[in-house]
Structures are given as structure tokens and as C-alpha cells.
Coordinates of C-alpha atoms and ligand atoms in Angstrom, one line a residue:
M252 CA -66.6 -19.5 26.8
P253 CA -68.1 -17.6 30.1
K254 CA -66.0 -14.8 31.2
L255 CA -64.8 -14.2 34.8
K256 CA -63.8 -10.8 36.5
L257 CA -62.1 -11.0 39.8
V258 CA -61.7 -7.9 41.8
T259 CA -59.0 -8.5 44.6
F260 CA -58.6 -6.2 47.7
G261 CA -56.3 -6.8 50.6
C262 CA -53.3 -9.0 51.5
Q263 CA -51.3 -11.7 50.0
A264 CA -53.6 -14.4 51.7
N265 CA -56.5 -12.7 49.3
E266 CA -54.4 -12.8 46.2
L267 CA -53.7 -16.5 46.7
D268 CA -57.3 -16.9 47.2
S269 CA -58.3 -15.1 44.1
A270 CA -55.6 -17.4 42.3
R271 CA -57.3 -20.3 43.7
I272 CA -60.8 -19.1 42.5
A273 CA -59.6 -18.4 39.1
G274 CA -58.1 -21.9 38.7
L275 CA -61.2 -23.6 40.2
L276 CA -63.4 -21.7 37.8
A277 CA -61.1 -22.4 34.8
L278 CA -62.0 -26.2 35.2
E279 CA -65.8 -24.8 34.7
G280 CA -64.9 -23.2 31.5
Y281 CA -64.4 -19.6 32.7
A282 CA -61.7 -17.5 31.1
L283 CA -60.5 -14.3 33.0
T284 CA -61.2 -11.0 31.7
E285 CA -60.3 -7.4 33.0
D286 CA -63.4 -5.9 31.3
E287 CA -66.3 -6.0 33.5
R288 CA -68.7 -5.2 30.5
E289 CA -68.1 -8.5 29.3
A290 CA -68.0 -10.5 32.3
D291 CA -70.6 -13.2 33.0
L292 CA -69.4 -13.4 36.6
I293 CA -67.7 -10.7 38.7
I294 CA -66.1 -11.9 42.0
L295 CA -65.1 -9.1 44.6
N296 CA -62.6 -10.8 46.9
G297 CA -62.4 -8.4 49.8
C298 CA -60.6 -7.6 53.1
S299 CA -62.0 -6.9 56.4
I300 CA -58.9 -6.0 58.4
R301 CA -59.8 -2.1 58.5
D302 CA -63.0 -0.3 57.9
K303 CA -61.3 1.6 55.0
A304 CA -60.7 -1.8 53.2
E305 CA -64.4 -2.6 53.5
Q306 CA -65.6 0.7 52.3
K307 CA -63.6 0.3 49.2
L308 CA -65.1 -3.1 48.4
Y309 CA -68.7 -1.5 49.0
S310 CA -67.9 1.4 46.6
R311 CA -66.5 -1.1 43.9
L312 CA -69.5 -3.2 44.2
G313 CA -72.0 -0.3 44.0
S314 CA -70.3 0.4 40.9
F315 CA -71.5 -2.7 39.2
Q316 CA -75.1 -2.3 40.1
A317 CA -75.9 -0.3 36.7
L318 CA -74.0 -3.0 34.8
K319 CA -76.1 -5.8 36.5
A320 CA -79.3 -3.7 35.7
R321 CA -78.5 -3.7 32.0
R322 CA -77.3 -7.5 31.8
P323 CA -79.5 -9.3 34.4
G324 CA -78.2 -12.4 33.3
M325 CA -74.7 -11.8 34.8
R326 CA -74.0 -12.9 38.4
I327 CA -72.1 -10.9 41.1
G328 CA -70.4 -12.5 44.1
V329 CA -68.5 -11.3 47.2
A330 CA -65.9 -13.8 48.6
G331 CA -63.4 -13.6 51.3
C332 CA -63.1 -12.0 54.7
L333 CA -65.7 -9.4 54.1
A334 CA -68.1 -12.1 53.0
Q335 CA -67.2 -14.4 55.9
R336 CA -67.9 -11.7 58.4
E337 CA -71.1 -10.2 57.1
G338 CA -72.6 -13.4 55.7
E339 CA -76.0 -13.5 54.3
S340 CA -76.8 -9.8 55.4
L341 CA -74.9 -8.8 52.5
L342 CA -77.5 -10.4 50.2
R343 CA -80.4 -8.3 52.1
R344 CA -78.3 -5.1 51.7
F345 CA -77.5 -5.4 48.1
S346 CA -80.4 -6.8 46.0
Y347 CA -78.1 -7.1 43.1
L348 CA -75.8 -9.5 44.8
D349 CA -76.2 -13.2 43.8
L350 CA -73.4 -15.0 45.8
V351 CA -71.7 -14.5 49.3
V352 CA -68.8 -16.9 49.8
G353 CA -66.5 -17.0 52.8
N354 CA -63.1 -18.4 53.2
G355 CA -61.2 -21.7 53.3
E356 CA -63.1 -24.7 52.1
H357 CA -66.1 -22.3 51.3
L358 CA -64.2 -20.9 48.2
A359 CA -64.2 -24.5 46.6
E360 CA -68.1 -24.6 47.0
I361 CA -68.2 -21.6 44.2
P362 CA -69.0 -24.0 41.3
Q363 CA -72.1 -25.6 43.1
L364 CA -73.2 -22.3 44.6
L365 CA -73.2 -20.7 41.1
Q366 CA -75.7 -23.3 40.1
V367 CA -78.0 -22.2 42.7
A368 CA -77.3 -18.6 42.0
A369 CA -78.7 -19.2 38.6
N370 CA -82.1 -19.1 40.4
R371 CA -81.8 -17.3 43.6
P372 CA -79.2 -15.4 45.8
V373 CA -77.1 -17.7 48.0
A374 CA -74.5 -17.6 50.8
A375 CA -72.1 -20.1 52.3
T376 CA -70.2 -18.5 55.3
G377 CA -70.3 -21.0 58.1
E378 CA -67.0 -20.6 60.2
P379 CA -64.3 -22.1 58.0
A380 CA -62.7 -25.3 59.4
G381 CA -61.2 -26.7 56.3
L382 CA -58.7 -25.9 53.8
F383 CA -58.8 -25.1 49.9
P384 CA -58.4 -28.4 48.1
T385 CA -54.8 -29.3 47.0
D386 CA -55.7 -30.9 43.8
V387 CA -57.1 -27.7 42.2
E388 CA -54.6 -26.0 40.1
I389 CA -53.9 -22.5 41.2
H390 CA -53.9 -19.8 38.4
R391 CA -50.6 -18.1 38.9
E392 CA -50.0 -15.0 37.1
S393 CA -46.1 -15.0 37.3
R394 CA -44.1 -17.6 35.9
F395 CA -41.2 -17.1 38.2
R396 CA -42.4 -16.5 41.8
A397 CA -45.4 -18.0 43.6
W398 CA -47.1 -17.9 46.8
V399 CA -47.6 -21.3 48.7
G400 CA -50.4 -21.5 51.2
I401 CA -49.0 -23.6 54.2
M402 CA -51.7 -22.8 56.9
E403 CA -54.9 -20.8 57.4
G404 CA -56.5 -19.1 60.2
C405 CA -55.3 -17.9 63.5
D406 CA -55.6 -18.6 67.3
N407 CA -54.1 -15.6 68.8
F408 CA -57.1 -13.3 69.0
C409 CA -55.0 -10.1 69.2
A410 CA -57.4 -7.5 70.9
F411 CA -57.6 -5.6 67.6
C412 CA -57.8 -8.2 64.8
V413 CA -60.7 -9.5 63.0
V414 CA -58.8 -12.4 61.3
P415 CA -59.6 -15.1 63.6
F416 CA -63.2 -14.3 63.2
T417 CA -62.8 -14.3 59.3
R418 CA -60.3 -17.0 58.6
G419 CA -61.2 -19.4 61.4
R420 CA -59.0 -21.5 63.9
E421 CA -55.5 -22.2 62.8
R422 CA -55.0 -25.3 60.7
S423 CA -52.1 -26.3 58.6
R424 CA -51.6 -28.2 55.4
P425 CA -49.8 -31.6 55.8
P426 CA -46.0 -31.2 54.8
D427 CA -46.1 -33.7 51.9
D428 CA -48.9 -31.6 50.2
I429 CA -46.6 -28.4 50.5
L430 CA -43.7 -30.3 49.2
R431 CA -45.4 -31.6 46.3
E432 CA -46.6 -28.2 45.2
V433 CA -43.2 -26.9 45.8
A434 CA -41.8 -29.6 43.7
V435 CA -44.1 -28.8 40.9
L436 CA -43.2 -25.1 40.9
Q437 CA -39.5 -26.0 40.7
E438 CA -40.1 -28.2 37.8
R439 CA -41.7 -25.4 36.0
G440 CA -38.9 -23.2 36.6
Y441 CA -40.1 -21.1 39.4
R442 CA -37.4 -19.0 41.2
E443 CA -39.1 -17.9 44.3
I444 CA -41.8 -19.2 46.7
T445 CA -43.2 -17.3 49.7
L446 CA -44.8 -19.6 52.1
L447 CA -48.1 -18.0 53.5
G448 CA -50.1 -18.0 56.5
Q449 CA -51.3 -15.6 59.2
T450 CA -48.6 -16.9 61.6
V451 CA -46.3 -19.2 59.5
N452 CA -43.9 -20.0 62.5
S453 CA -46.6 -21.7 64.5
Y454 CA -47.2 -24.0 61.6
G455 CA -48.0 -27.6 62.2
R456 CA -48.6 -27.7 65.9
K457 CA -52.0 -29.2 65.5
L458 CA -50.9 -31.9 62.7
D459 CA -50.6 -35.5 63.9
P460 CA -47.9 -35.9 64.5
P461 CA -46.9 -32.3 65.0
V462 CA -44.3 -30.7 62.5
S463 CA -42.5 -27.5 63.5
F464 CA -42.2 -24.6 60.9
A465 CA -38.3 -25.0 61.3
T466 CA -38.7 -28.9 60.2
L467 CA -40.8 -27.8 57.0
L468 CA -38.3 -25.2 56.1
R469 CA -35.4 -27.8 56.3
R470 CA -37.6 -30.3 54.0
I471 CA -38.2 -27.5 51.5
D472 CA -34.5 -26.3 51.6
R473 CA -33.5 -30.0 50.8
L474 CA -35.9 -30.1 47.9
V475 CA -35.0 -26.8 46.3
A476 CA -31.2 -26.7 47.0
K477 CA -30.0 -23.3 45.6
E478 CA -32.2 -23.1 42.5
M479 CA -34.9 -21.2 44.4
R480 CA -35.4 -18.4 46.9
V481 CA -37.7 -19.4 49.8
R482 CA -39.5 -16.5 51.7
F483 CA -42.2 -16.8 54.4
T484 CA -44.8 -14.4 55.8
T485 CA -46.1 -13.5 58.5
S486 CA -44.1 -14.6 61.6
H487 CA -45.3 -13.9 65.1
P488 CA -42.8 -12.6 67.4
K489 CA -43.8 -14.9 70.4
D490 CA -43.2 -17.9 68.1
V491 CA -39.7 -17.2 67.2
T492 CA -37.8 -20.0 68.6
T493 CA -34.0 -20.8 69.0
D494 CA -34.7 -23.8 66.8
L495 CA -36.1 -21.3 64.2
I496 CA -33.4 -18.9 64.4
E497 CA -30.6 -21.7 64.0
T498 CA -32.7 -23.0 61.1
L499 CA -33.1 -19.7 59.3
A500 CA -29.3 -19.0 59.6
S501 CA -28.2 -22.6 58.2
L502 CA -30.7 -22.9 55.1
P503 CA -28.9 -21.5 51.9
S504 CA -32.3 -21.3 50.1
V505 CA -34.2 -19.1 52.9
C506 CA -33.8 -15.5 52.0
E507 CA -32.3 -13.1 54.9
H508 CA -35.6 -11.4 55.7
V509 CA -38.3 -11.6 58.2
H510 CA -41.6 -9.5 58.6
L511 CA -42.2 -9.4 62.2
P512 CA -45.2 -7.3 63.1
V513 CA -44.3 -5.5 66.5
Q514 CA -47.7 -3.3 66.4
A515 CA -46.3 -1.1 69.0
G516 CA -43.4 -0.1 71.2
A517 CA -44.8 0.2 74.6
S518 CA -45.1 -3.0 76.7
R519 CA -48.3 -1.6 78.3
T520 CA -49.9 -1.2 75.0
L521 CA -48.6 -4.5 73.7
Q522 CA -50.3 -6.0 76.6
R523 CA -53.6 -4.4 76.1
M524 CA -53.2 -5.6 72.4
E525 CA -52.8 -9.3 73.9
R526 CA -49.7 -9.7 71.7
G527 CA -48.1 -12.3 74.0
Y528 CA -44.8 -10.5 74.3
T529 CA -43.1 -7.3 75.9
R530 CA -40.9 -4.7 74.0
E531 CA -37.8 -6.2 75.6
E532 CA -38.6 -9.7 74.5
Y533 CA -39.3 -8.4 71.0
V534 CA -35.9 -6.7 71.0
K535 CA -34.3 -9.6 72.5
K536 CA -35.6 -12.0 69.6
V537 CA -34.6 -9.4 66.9
C538 CA -30.9 -9.3 68.3
A539 CA -30.8 -13.0 68.4
L540 CA -32.1 -13.1 64.8
R541 CA -29.5 -10.6 63.6
K542 CA -26.7 -12.2 65.4
A543 CA -27.3 -15.4 63.7
I544 CA -28.2 -13.9 60.4
P545 CA -26.1 -10.8 60.1
D546 CA -27.3 -9.4 56.7
L547 CA -31.0 -10.0 57.9
A548 CA -33.8 -7.5 56.9
V549 CA -36.4 -7.0 59.5
T550 CA -39.5 -5.3 58.5
T551 CA -42.5 -4.9 60.7
D552 CA -46.4 -3.7 61.0
I553 CA -47.2 -0.8 63.5
I554 CA -50.6 0.2 64.7
V555 CA -50.9 3.8 65.8
G556 CA -53.8 5.2 68.0
F557 CA -54.6 2.1 69.7
P558 CA -57.2 2.9 72.4
G559 CA -55.7 4.4 75.4
E560 CA -52.2 5.1 73.6
S561 CA -50.7 8.0 75.4
E562 CA -48.1 10.4 74.2
S563 CA -45.3 8.5 76.1
D564 CA -46.7 4.9 74.7
F565 CA -46.5 6.6 71.3
S566 CA -43.2 7.8 71.8
D567 CA -42.1 4.2 72.8
T568 CA -43.1 3.0 69.2
L569 CA -40.7 5.7 67.7
S570 CA -38.0 4.8 70.1
L571 CA -38.5 1.2 69.3
M572 CA -38.4 1.9 65.6
C573 CA -35.0 3.6 66.1
E574 CA -33.7 0.8 68.4
V575 CA -34.5 -1.9 66.0
A576 CA -33.8 0.2 62.9
F577 CA -36.4 -1.7 60.9
D578 CA -35.7 -1.9 57.1
A579 CA -39.4 -1.2 56.3
S580 CA -42.7 -0.8 58.1
F581 CA -46.2 -0.8 57.3
A582 CA -48.0 1.4 59.8
F583 CA -51.8 1.9 60.1
K584 CA -54.4 3.7 62.1
F585 CA -56.3 1.7 64.4
S586 CA -59.6 1.0 63.0
P587 CA -62.2 -0.7 65.4
R588 CA -63.4 -3.9 64.1
P589 CA -66.9 -5.6 65.1
N590 CA -66.7 -8.3 67.8
T591 CA -62.9 -7.3 68.6
P592 CA -62.4 -6.4 72.4
A593 CA -60.4 -3.3 71.3
A594 CA -63.5 -2.0 69.7
L595 CA -65.3 -1.7 72.9
L596 CA -62.5 0.1 74.7
T597 CA -63.9 3.5 75.8
D598 CA -60.6 5.7 75.5
Q599 CA -60.4 5.7 71.7
V600 CA -57.8 8.0 70.3
P601 CA -59.3 10.8 67.9
E602 CA -58.8 10.4 64.2
S603 CA -57.0 13.6 63.9
L604 CA -54.3 12.6 66.5
Q605 CA -53.9 9.2 64.8
A606 CA -53.3 10.8 61.4
Q607 CA -50.5 12.8 63.2
R608 CA -49.0 9.7 64.8
L609 CA -49.1 7.9 61.4
A610 CA -47.3 10.7 59.6
Q611 CA -44.8 10.7 62.2
V612 CA -44.2 6.9 61.9
L613 CA -44.0 7.3 58.3
A614 CA -41.4 10.0 58.3
L615 CA -39.3 8.1 60.6
Q616 CA -39.4 5.1 58.6
D617 CA -38.3 7.0 55.6
E618 CA -35.3 8.2 57.4
L619 CA -34.5 4.8 58.9
S620 CA -34.9 3.2 55.3
L621 CA -32.9 5.7 53.5
R622 CA -29.9 5.2 56.1
K623 CA -30.1 1.5 55.3
N624 CA -30.3 2.2 51.6
L625 CA -27.4 4.6 51.6
A626 CA -25.2 1.9 53.4
M627 CA -25.7 -0.2 50.2
I628 CA -24.0 2.1 47.9
G629 CA -20.9 0.5 46.4
K630 CA -22.1 -3.1 47.2
T631 CA -22.9 -5.7 44.7
V632 CA -26.2 -7.6 45.3
E633 CA -28.2 -10.4 43.9
V634 CA -31.5 -9.3 42.4
L635 CA -34.3 -11.5 41.1
V636 CA -35.5 -9.5 38.2
D637 CA -39.1 -8.5 38.2
G638 CA -41.1 -6.9 35.3
D639 CA -43.8 -5.7 37.8
L640 CA -41.5 -3.7 39.7
S641 CA -39.9 -1.4 36.6
K642 CA -41.3 1.8 36.1
R643 CA -42.3 1.9 32.3
D644 CA -40.9 5.4 31.5
S645 CA -37.5 5.1 33.3
G646 CA -36.1 2.4 31.0
L647 CA -34.7 0.8 34.1
A648 CA -35.3 -2.8 34.9
A649 CA -35.9 -3.9 38.6
G650 CA -36.0 -6.5 40.9
R651 CA -35.7 -7.5 44.7
T652 CA -32.8 -8.5 46.7
R653 CA -32.7 -11.3 49.0
Q654 CA -33.4 -8.8 51.7
N655 CA -36.8 -8.0 49.7
R656 CA -35.2 -4.5 48.7
I657 CA -36.2 -3.0 45.5
V658 CA -33.4 -2.4 43.1
H659 CA -33.8 -0.3 39.7
F660 CA -31.0 -0.8 37.4
G661 CA -29.6 0.0 33.9
G662 CA -26.5 -1.2 32.1
G663 CA -28.1 -4.0 30.1
V664 CA -31.1 -6.1 28.8
V665 CA -32.2 -8.7 31.3
Q666 CA -35.1 -11.2 31.3
E667 CA -37.8 -11.4 34.0
G668 CA -37.1 -14.3 36.5
I669 CA -33.3 -14.3 36.1
L670 CA -30.8 -13.5 38.9
A671 CA -28.6 -10.4 38.3
S672 CA -25.9 -8.9 39.9
V673 CA -26.2 -5.3 40.3
K674 CA -23.7 -2.6 41.8
I675 CA -25.8 -0.1 43.8
T676 CA -25.1 3.5 43.1
E677 CA -27.9 5.6 44.6
A678 CA -30.3 5.3 47.3
T679 CA -33.8 6.7 48.0
P680 CA -36.0 5.7 51.0
H681 CA -38.1 3.3 49.1
H682 CA -35.4 1.8 46.8
V683 CA -31.8 1.7 45.6
K684 CA -30.4 2.2 42.1
G685 CA -27.6 0.5 40.4
V686 CA -25.9 -0.9 37.2
L687 CA -25.9 -4.6 36.1
T688 CA -22.6 -6.2 36.5
A689 CA -23.6 -9.9 35.5
S690 CA -26.7 -11.9 34.9
L691 CA -26.8 -15.6 35.8
Ligands
5AD955 N1 -56.6 -1.5 62.8 C1 -55.6 -1.3 62.3 N2 -54.4 -2.0 61.8 C2 -55.0 -3.4 62.0 N3 -54.2 -4.6 61.6 C3 -54.8 -5.6 62.1 N4 -56.1 -5.3 62.5 C4 -56.0 -3.8 62.7 C5 -57.0 -3.0 62.9 N5 -57.9 -3.3 63.5 C6 -52.8 -4.5 61.0 C7 -51.8 -5.2 61.9 C8 -51.5 -6.5 61.2 C9 -51.6 -6.0 59.7 C10 -52.0 -7.0 58.9 O1 -52.8 -5.1 59.8 O2 -50.7 -4.3 61.9 O3 -50.3 -7.0 61.5
SF4_956 FE1 -54.6 -11.1 63.6 FE2 -52.9 -11.2 66.0 FE3 -53.7 -13.5 64.4 FE4 -52.0 -11.8 63.3 S1 -51.7 -12.9 65.2 S2 -53.8 -12.6 62.3 S3 -52.7 -9.8 64.2 S4 -55.1 -12.3 65.6

């Protein structure tokens, strides 16, 4: 049986793509291995969102060169956003590379490309316009939580972002396909699904007839009832509609959490980022969401040091973080990406200043998260038990609340994938601790 090693870098979309590649190649007889020395095929599925992510992939790729020299029969491929962006040029740069495969429908071409790669290096990286086929079984590691891709690509062209170039134009899966996948997951006992797309809340606009994300959620909720937690990511602030807010508030299966990347706190920066909303509009939407869903957790992405970001612009980011009181945030230093308008701006912020600002954002978020977590002490929460989250040496079990907070807890033995009631007793910025009171 040939062996496949998959190395995945990047976001949830990349993780899902790797699971798709593993499923597809299982049909060709490949078994997964962790050990590259026994692999017949290594595929690095890589991210392109920031330069650092790309450098990580290149350095990992370099580490396989000696292996290939010892075992010339093995094949090495690069897939995903980096492959899509760099295309065939990767084959010229890395003589030991056999296969370069882009996103979307290209992933499904891997078996045919491997046949060609038996004789010569090959690339398939034309702009992706399709979707990965629905009939290929996804190789899912977890038995209780699953990503479900609902759309691919993005039409927003934020000034800093490479995604519209690597994942192509926005396209949505037909709702019936999604519902079938969800029904199978439910039958198999899955307890949590996360609907995945670059901007899930613009789902379905181009379908014929169009279907809104709110409608899709209502159909999923009817199917799964209370047996499943439904999550979704990522949402775009400009596409948060009143209909969506009302829908989120009314559906019992949908978790009380939105990941709503704000990127910056100054309207001037948001405009230069071409985000399509002002600070005030963002705050208004969060207020409307919180009003409709009182225990909602709001998390975000923040970019520091966007070109031209002044001290005062940056302090607007800090003040927005306090105003919204995000439950968590992911912060990044701006990284100029090829072909994006922001990379051409002349007023780039020096790296040292970006680093300082990043440290300030992280410190402030720790404070805000700790405050939220301290407020949980004494409360009893529902936790979906997740073995991946427990620290081996602590002896504690772990899981996530519906708001996506990580909870470590003792007081009883629990199985992965069950719902547990936990009384919170302690808080840190990144998780809370508690004791088991009941398991369902
Ligand atoms: N530089 C830094 N961060 C970026 N992101 C996207 N593009 C860039 C870039 N060029 C961040 C945004 C986005 C998250 C997935 O990555 O915050 O929401
Ligand atoms: Fe990138 Fe903007 Fe699209 Fe998000 S909405 S994927 S940041 S272009």
C-alpha cells in the first residue's frame, strides 16, 4: 500500500483541503503516515496569507530535499494557496519538486497529475473556478466535530489580502449538497459542525435561485434539531443583515459565537483597506447582535501596521477593542502580499513599530479576555469534551463552551464527544477551569 504524508499549514480551509486530499488519495490506495521516511508521496498544503506562512512552507520543503535524493522514486507536491499563487515557477525553483496543484477543483486532479508526475514534473494552477467534488469522502480525523465547506473564494478584494487571487471568485455549494453532508455526519454521531467559507454570510448570492446564509442556517437547524452544535466562520461585517441576526437568535442549534474580523479601529484605515464599513457601522452591528443574542461571544482579526497607520489610527484600534470588548482576537503584523494594492503603498510601517503595536494588542486582549473569563466563575456551562484540548500532564479533561471558550475540568471521567456540565472555578486569559457537575 503506498504511503502519503500530508503537511498542512494555515487556516481551517487548508485543514479541510488536506482532509479532502487524504480522502481522494485513499481511493487510490494511499494510507496516511506521519513518518516522511516511509512516504511514497509527500504533499505540503500551504498558506499564502502572510510572508511568514510561505517561508515556513519553503523551509519544510527544503528539509525533504535530502530524502528525495536518497529515494528518487518518491514524489513531492505542493498544494493550496502558495501553489496557486506561485504556479509552475515552483517547479523551476525546486528541482526535486514533482507536483504543484492549486485550489478548488484542482485538488481533485491530483490522481491524474500523479500519473504524469511519474515521468515529469507537472503543475495545475489555472484560476480555480469550481469546487471540490461532493462525492469524494472526506478523511475526517475527528469522530465528533467536522468542517463543512459551504463556499469557496472571495469577491471582496480587501487591499491587503491575497485570498481572492489564491482561492478565486466566490462560489457556493448548492444547499442540497450541504444538507446531505450534514445528514450523513449526524447519522454518524457527529456533535458539532463548522460551516466554512471565506465570507460565509455572503453565501448563496450567485446560486440560481439565490439562497441566503440565513436560509441555509434555518434548513440546517431543522435537520439537526438539538443534537448538533452548528458553528460558522468567517463572517464579513458588511454582510451581517437584520435577517441574519434574527435567524441566529432564533435557532437553537446555532452556537452563540461570531468571528467577525474588524481588522482596524480607525475608519480612515478601514477605508484604505477597502473593507466596506466604518468603525461606527461595525460597532452598530455588534450591538445589534449582542442585543438579539445576549450571551454572544464576538471574536475578531486585527492587522497592525497597515501602511499609513498613524499613532492615532492605532490608538483607535485599541479603543475599539475596549469598546467592543472582544472575547478573543487574532492579531497580525501587516505583510505586503504580491499583486495586492496595499503592497504598493509607499508609507509602509517599519517592522519594529509593527512588533510594538502587536505586543500592545496582545496585552490588551489578554486583559479583556481575562475579564470575560473571571465573570464566568460560579457559572455552570455546557462543554463539548475534546481530547485534543486537554493537556496530557494536567490530568484534566477539556472542551469548548457554545461560545467557543476552552474549559479545563476535573471531577470525573468523561468521554470525548459528549456534552458535560461544568461549574467554573478559576480563570486565566486563555481558558477557564472548573469541575464536572454532570455529563449527558
Ligand atoms: N497581512 C497581515 N494579515 C493579513 N490577513 C490577511 N491578509 C493579511 C496580510 N497581508 C489577516 C486578516 C484576515 C486573517 C485571516 O489574516 O486579519 O482576517
Ligand atoms: Fe481576504 Fe477580505 Fe476576502 Fe477576507 S473578505 S478573504 S480579508 S479579501
